Amino acid sequence: MLQRPRGTRDFLPDEMERRRAVEANLREKATRWGYREVCTPEFEELELFTIRSGAGIIGEMYVFEDKGGRKMALRPEITAPVLRMFVSEAKVLPKPLRWYYFADCFRYERPQKGRYRQFWQFGVELIGADTPRSDAEAILLADDLLRAAGIPCDLHVGHLAPMKHLLQGLELGAQAKAMAFLDKRDFDGLTPFLAGIGRDDLVPRLRDLAHARTLDELFAVTGEIPEKKRIGEIVEILDKNSLVYTLDFGIARGLDYYTGMVFEGFAPNLGAENQVLGGGAYRLAHLFGGDDVPSCGFAIGFDRLMVSLGEVKADRKVRVAICTTEEGRIRGFEVAKAFRDRGICAELDLLDRNLGAQMAHAAKAADFAVILGQREVATGTVTLKDLQSGEQKVTPLDTAVAEVAARVPR
Ligand code: HAM
């Protein structure tokens, strides 16, 4: 038997209904904040992703050469494609642009629960705004989306400036390495690394930075820094909006386009792969031939969110099973259409089963049975049976449709 590719999943109808219900909530919420959907290609020129991060990330991507010899990659994330699109299609539109996407990404990772090679992100990009309020909007929107999805989440909010301030004496490569250790809170790795370049004096301050949970604690480590006012303003907005979050200046983020505020969300009921969201303020447009437009955004890992939600059932649609004797088979199509035209799901038997077998199937799969036998065909009526209560009556088709329609939740 052929297997699906490693790190991918198949989704049966029950699971798709659950996913679509959550997705609909996220879309609805993002729309209320003024965000509009965009869509970019599933594959892009490889350079789009290496231009900022270097060739190092090729190992984490699905890279291929197309028949014209061009180096391409399946998108590992959607921020770079969206900013590429912004530069090529939309740079003259009035700013800020509020865009969202729901789409799949591909990363060549070691698969485990919550970590896949194909996964979906629900993300937003706020392009062309660079104020404490744009930073705060991204964080508050993320919180609102996670609430709409129904998952509790610990939000951690930070800023790259304090970390960069402490590391400013190091050359860029060493800075990036130190930030990667800090992001993982890996002091066992960080300490020998800094000792190796003669800067183990930084370790205690970096440790204090990663543990700072208030602005006072933060600025006690860094002293005055130019971003002090901005960080204070972001915090003020979040607090005035009663957001529950943790200040965390140890966040460095894995992707290297971030420039200022950064934030992440963790689902407490997930295991190792518990980060359900990540984002921050960044600059990318200038790398793709545009002006240096500031942006801010985040992406929710939709699959992790679904794992965190657990086995919640989606609201099932009301279903009608049309059960017919031989005489009713042709009229069955017309009857099914009348229900569908009212937005009700109606299914016909296609297997030539007898009425008893059709009713037994309907009892498992539907909420109502509409029976079309010799008598109903002769009189132009239908028999409507409520499969929950067992009540049934002979009625004109219109009445049966209206009765079922009255039971469809609005
Ligand atoms: P990211 O942190 O790389 O950020 O990914 C965002 C989220 O996608 C993660 O927090 C995680 O929930 C989910 N995710 C990542 N890799 C996997 C995987 N292999 N399997 C399942 N879920 C995964 C970005 O991608 C940025 N583009 C976010 C952003 C938007 N920054 C600014 N705007």
XYZ file of C-alpha atoms and ligand atoms in Angstrom:
443
model
C 0.000 0.000 0.000
C 1.253 3.492 -0.788
C 1.839 5.698 2.240
C 1.381 9.432 2.521
C 4.630 11.408 2.796
C 6.270 11.567 6.223
C 5.189 14.538 8.303
C 1.916 15.040 6.406
C -1.612 14.158 7.450
C -4.911 13.173 5.868
C -8.072 14.757 7.229
C -11.354 12.854 7.274
C -14.669 14.778 7.101
C -15.203 14.999 10.906
C -11.753 16.529 11.315
C -12.231 18.883 8.358
C -15.508 20.117 9.842
C -13.764 20.808 13.146
C -10.943 22.625 11.387
C -13.279 24.673 9.210
C -15.352 25.731 12.226
C -12.261 27.052 14.037
C -10.937 28.645 10.849
C -14.286 30.439 10.350
C -14.018 31.942 13.861
C -10.494 33.194 13.155
C -11.492 34.718 9.813
C -14.528 36.388 11.340
C -12.476 37.903 14.138
C -9.632 39.118 11.881
C -12.219 40.692 9.572
C -13.698 42.663 12.479
C -10.282 44.199 13.113
C -10.220 45.359 9.478
C -7.882 42.656 8.105
C -8.556 41.332 4.581
C -7.444 38.028 3.134
C -4.538 37.646 0.725
C -3.123 34.600 -1.030
C 0.334 33.933 -2.465
C 1.810 30.959 -4.390
C 2.729 27.743 -2.593
C 6.198 27.906 -4.137
C 8.506 30.828 -4.681
C 12.008 31.462 -5.933
C 14.402 30.066 -3.350
C 16.146 33.414 -3.039
C 13.061 34.949 -1.439
C 13.771 32.903 1.668
C 17.585 32.887 1.611
C 18.056 36.608 0.925
C 17.601 37.419 4.613
C 18.472 34.151 6.313
C 21.362 32.927 4.164
C 21.865 29.503 2.616
C 21.718 27.912 6.084
C 17.962 27.567 5.974
C 17.989 25.496 2.765
C 18.326 22.363 4.919
C 14.981 23.178 6.533
C 13.126 23.667 3.256
C 11.692 21.728 0.356
C 13.901 22.998 -2.433
C 13.735 21.899 -6.062
C 14.792 22.884 -9.515
C 11.982 23.380 -12.002
C 12.147 22.258 -15.633
C 13.582 25.630 -16.600
C 16.488 25.135 -14.169
C 15.174 27.743 -11.690
C 15.795 27.116 -7.994
C 12.437 27.064 -6.205
C 11.207 26.361 -2.677
C 7.888 25.389 -1.139
C 7.098 28.265 1.211
C 8.320 27.555 4.767
C 6.391 30.592 5.998
C 4.244 33.313 4.483
C 5.619 36.645 5.718
C 8.337 36.883 3.043
C 5.891 35.962 0.212
C 3.360 38.529 1.471
C 6.003 41.261 1.593
C 7.231 40.252 -1.872
C 3.652 40.619 -3.072
C 3.327 43.950 -1.298
C 6.393 45.311 -3.101
C 5.365 44.014 -6.517
C 1.596 44.599 -6.389
C 0.537 46.912 -3.632
C 3.177 49.382 -2.545
C 1.072 52.346 -3.663
C -2.009 51.330 -1.659
C -2.870 53.578 1.308
C -1.199 52.418 4.499
C -1.359 50.759 6.827
C -2.358 47.579 5.035
C -4.095 45.044 7.198
C -3.832 41.592 5.608
C -4.425 38.054 6.815
C -3.865 34.599 5.329
C -4.760 31.031 6.082
C -2.521 28.691 4.139
C -0.152 25.763 4.308
C 3.607 25.923 4.774
C 6.291 23.279 4.283
C 9.318 22.688 6.454
C 11.694 19.751 6.260
C 11.623 18.975 9.982
C 11.798 15.845 12.099
C 8.086 15.056 12.495
C 6.496 14.594 15.900
C 3.189 15.480 17.544
C 2.557 19.134 16.730
C 5.473 19.332 14.312
C 4.722 18.494 10.710
C 6.293 18.899 7.302
C 3.083 20.386 5.942
C 1.211 22.602 8.373
C -1.188 25.511 8.251
C -0.731 29.034 9.522
C -3.324 31.670 10.212
C -1.284 34.834 10.042
C -1.638 38.587 9.796
C 0.680 41.273 8.469
C 0.216 44.933 9.342
C 2.270 46.756 6.735
C 3.336 50.395 6.882
C 2.855 51.244 10.536
C 5.570 51.560 13.139
C 4.238 52.862 16.431
C 3.699 51.409 19.883
C 0.049 51.171 18.856
C 0.795 48.993 15.816
C 2.874 46.681 18.019
C 0.051 46.579 20.566
C -2.585 45.968 17.892
C -0.758 42.847 16.697
C -0.521 41.473 20.244
C -4.132 42.280 21.159
C -5.402 40.821 17.882
C -3.430 37.620 18.501
C -5.022 37.354 21.935
C -8.481 37.959 20.474
C -7.958 35.270 17.815
C -6.835 32.695 20.344
C -9.886 33.479 22.458
C -12.108 33.130 19.387
C -10.549 29.733 18.802
C -11.228 28.827 22.421
C -7.740 27.964 23.606
C -6.077 29.283 26.718
C -2.632 30.573 25.844
C 0.280 32.132 27.737
C 1.423 35.190 25.816
C 5.041 36.274 26.199
C 5.888 39.765 24.988
C 9.387 41.120 24.538
C 11.580 43.408 22.484
C 14.896 42.739 20.766
C 16.492 46.086 21.686
C 17.537 45.193 25.264
C 19.191 41.937 24.164
C 20.957 43.638 21.252
C 22.073 46.419 23.584
C 23.795 43.922 25.873
C 25.355 42.078 22.933
C 26.419 45.170 20.995
C 30.157 44.610 21.513
C 30.026 41.247 19.717
C 30.466 40.811 16.003
C 27.223 39.999 14.129
C 27.742 36.238 13.777
C 28.489 35.886 17.482
C 25.446 38.042 18.321
C 23.194 35.761 16.287
C 24.612 32.670 17.989
C 24.201 34.155 21.459
C 20.622 35.139 20.616
C 19.835 31.608 19.469
C 21.108 30.219 22.813
C 19.102 32.834 24.710
C 15.941 32.096 22.743
C 16.148 28.494 23.948
C 17.126 29.655 27.470
C 20.149 27.429 26.921
C 22.592 28.923 29.429
C 24.585 25.685 29.465
C 25.350 26.345 25.805
C 25.608 30.126 26.075
C 28.153 30.218 28.924
C 30.940 28.200 27.214
C 30.204 29.980 23.940
C 30.710 33.432 25.478
C 33.698 32.177 27.482
C 35.212 30.943 24.208
C 35.127 34.469 22.784
C 36.306 36.011 26.036
C 32.946 37.541 26.987
C 31.673 35.407 29.857
C 31.252 38.684 31.764
C 27.969 39.025 29.820
C 26.408 35.852 31.218
C 25.012 37.217 34.524
C 23.433 40.244 32.818
C 21.930 38.108 30.066
C 20.565 35.765 32.703
C 18.982 38.705 34.539
C 17.591 39.988 31.255
C 15.922 36.673 30.447
C 14.428 36.591 33.951
C 13.217 40.216 34.024
C 9.431 40.271 34.374
C 8.830 43.987 34.964
C 10.066 47.132 33.250
C 11.940 48.096 36.413
C 13.790 44.775 36.392
C 14.486 45.184 32.674
C 15.941 48.686 32.873
C 17.934 47.758 35.967
C 19.816 45.368 33.647
C 20.105 47.579 30.562
C 20.160 51.102 31.996
C 18.771 53.828 29.720
C 18.244 52.613 26.157
C 16.652 54.573 23.284
C 13.713 52.138 23.060
C 12.747 52.619 26.732
C 9.866 54.980 25.936
C 8.459 52.778 23.193
C 8.578 49.611 25.264
C 6.851 51.497 28.092
C 4.098 52.675 25.755
C 3.421 49.178 24.402
C 3.178 47.863 27.953
C 0.822 50.696 28.930
C -1.590 49.869 26.082
C -1.554 46.146 26.882
C -2.166 46.812 30.567
C -4.972 49.306 29.900
C -6.615 46.588 27.799
C -6.330 44.152 30.716
C -4.253 41.745 28.671
C -2.856 38.847 30.659
C 0.743 38.278 29.522
C 4.322 37.852 30.662
C 7.100 40.285 29.852
C 9.950 38.216 28.454
C 13.102 39.796 27.072
C 14.722 36.436 26.416
C 12.657 36.003 23.228
C 14.910 36.255 20.165
C 12.684 34.438 17.577
C 14.021 31.904 15.113
C 13.465 33.875 11.915
C 15.946 36.684 11.524
C 13.893 39.541 10.081
C 12.580 40.895 13.385
C 13.681 44.350 14.447
C 11.749 45.373 17.570
C 8.782 44.046 19.539
C 8.582 40.234 19.479
C 6.000 37.930 21.010
C 5.083 34.282 21.305
C 2.138 32.277 22.597
C 2.268 28.917 24.352
C -0.546 26.448 24.977
C -0.127 25.056 28.481
C -1.729 21.728 27.582
C 0.751 20.869 24.803
C 4.036 19.012 25.197
C 7.363 19.911 23.602
C 5.806 21.661 20.593
C 3.734 24.084 22.647
C 4.422 27.311 20.778
C 1.173 28.070 19.001
C 2.029 31.545 17.844
C 4.967 33.778 17.036
C 5.533 37.204 15.565
C 6.760 40.722 15.967
C 7.866 43.896 14.206
C 10.141 43.388 11.210
C 11.584 44.864 8.016
C 11.641 42.922 4.757
C 10.220 45.123 1.974
C 13.573 46.827 1.220
C 15.194 43.439 0.557
C 12.672 42.760 -2.197
C 13.226 46.022 -4.064
C 10.766 48.212 -2.177
C 11.134 51.079 0.278
C 12.123 50.233 3.823
C 8.522 49.885 4.993
C 8.109 48.821 8.624
C 5.726 45.949 9.317
C 4.448 43.872 12.142
C 2.645 40.558 12.224
C 2.341 37.069 13.593
C 1.263 33.596 12.620
C -0.748 31.075 14.585
C 0.230 27.439 14.056
C -3.236 26.195 13.192
C -2.421 22.496 13.638
C -1.016 23.037 17.118
C -4.084 25.040 17.970
C -6.266 22.111 16.874
C -4.194 19.666 18.978
C -4.586 22.007 21.944
C -8.350 22.217 21.449
C -8.681 18.437 21.644
C -11.714 16.458 20.620
C -14.283 19.259 20.457
C -17.057 18.342 18.063
C -18.056 20.803 15.355
C -21.756 21.658 15.148
C -23.171 19.074 12.810
C -25.328 20.230 9.931
C -28.959 19.071 9.923
C -29.131 16.187 7.450
C -32.072 14.732 5.611
C -31.992 11.215 4.162
C -34.397 10.673 1.274
C -35.583 7.059 1.514
C -37.530 5.713 -1.425
C -39.146 2.612 -2.782
C -38.579 1.901 -6.441
C -41.546 4.124 -7.375
C -40.039 7.123 -5.568
C -36.500 7.000 -6.912
C -36.918 9.544 -9.688
C -39.012 11.955 -7.597
C -36.337 11.647 -4.925
C -34.077 13.960 -6.940
C -36.754 16.676 -7.029
C -37.438 16.296 -3.287
C -33.732 16.424 -2.405
C -33.379 19.592 -4.510
C -36.209 21.308 -2.625
C -34.317 20.765 0.670
C -30.957 21.788 -0.787
C -32.486 24.946 -2.235
C -33.371 25.906 1.343
C -29.781 25.302 2.432
C -30.450 21.912 4.007
C -28.167 18.943 3.415
C -30.132 16.153 1.662
C -28.809 12.785 0.478
C -30.316 10.145 -1.762
C -29.839 6.400 -1.543
C -27.721 5.341 -4.512
C -27.410 1.638 -3.747
C -30.881 0.244 -4.578
C -31.348 -0.781 -0.935
C -34.820 -1.663 0.283
C -36.708 0.875 2.382
C -35.894 -0.899 5.664
C -32.138 -0.829 4.971
C -32.337 2.815 3.907
C -34.162 3.726 7.138
C -31.567 1.865 9.222
C -28.811 3.812 7.484
C -30.722 7.090 7.925
C -31.064 6.458 11.659
C -27.251 6.483 11.916
C -26.445 9.252 9.471
C -29.317 11.764 9.443
C -31.705 13.814 11.590
C -34.777 13.400 9.380
C -35.923 10.769 6.909
C -38.163 11.774 4.045
C -39.968 8.691 2.791
C -41.216 8.425 -0.775
C -43.220 5.257 -1.334
C -45.976 4.276 -3.702
C -48.575 6.196 -1.662
C -46.564 9.424 -1.456
C -45.768 9.373 -5.172
C -49.463 8.818 -5.990
C -50.649 11.697 -3.764
C -47.735 14.116 -4.385
C -46.853 14.158 -0.667
C -43.909 13.031 1.448
C -43.657 11.307 4.811
C -41.385 13.275 7.139
C -39.922 11.314 10.031
C -38.062 13.004 12.873
C -35.387 10.401 13.594
C -34.818 11.638 17.125
C -38.393 11.638 18.415
C -39.656 8.955 16.031
C -42.666 11.140 15.099
C -43.763 10.995 11.517
C -46.460 12.529 9.339
C -47.593 12.720 5.755
C -47.364 16.304 4.442
C -46.932 18.317 1.252
C -43.254 18.715 0.312
C -43.255 22.496 1.043
C -44.428 21.926 4.596
C -41.791 19.241 5.202
C -39.060 21.579 3.939
C -40.335 24.452 6.103
C -40.463 22.217 9.175
C -36.903 21.001 8.763
C -35.713 24.535 7.915
C -37.188 25.745 11.213
C -34.893 23.288 13.009
C -31.666 24.461 11.337
C -29.712 26.580 13.831
C -29.177 30.129 12.581
P 7.142 30.859 13.202
O 7.295 31.041 14.681
O 8.247 30.215 12.457
O 6.830 32.303 12.614
O 5.814 30.045 12.909
C 4.590 30.455 13.454
C 3.901 29.284 14.101
O 3.748 28.216 13.152
C 4.681 28.654 15.234
O 4.491 29.368 16.431
C 4.061 27.258 15.295
O 2.862 27.285 16.043
C 3.727 26.984 13.847
N 4.700 26.044 13.271
C 5.960 26.306 12.894
N 6.551 25.193 12.405
C 5.629 24.211 12.481
C 5.616 22.814 12.138
N 6.667 22.221 11.592
N 4.481 22.109 12.366
C 3.398 22.697 12.925
N 3.358 24.005 13.261
C 4.444 24.747 13.044
C 6.588 32.548 11.293
O 6.400 31.700 10.454
C 6.471 34.029 10.971
N 6.232 34.156 9.524
C 5.384 34.674 11.791
C 5.227 36.134 11.479
C 4.261 36.690 10.739
N 6.047 37.095 11.855
C 5.612 38.239 11.384
N 4.531 38.013 10.677
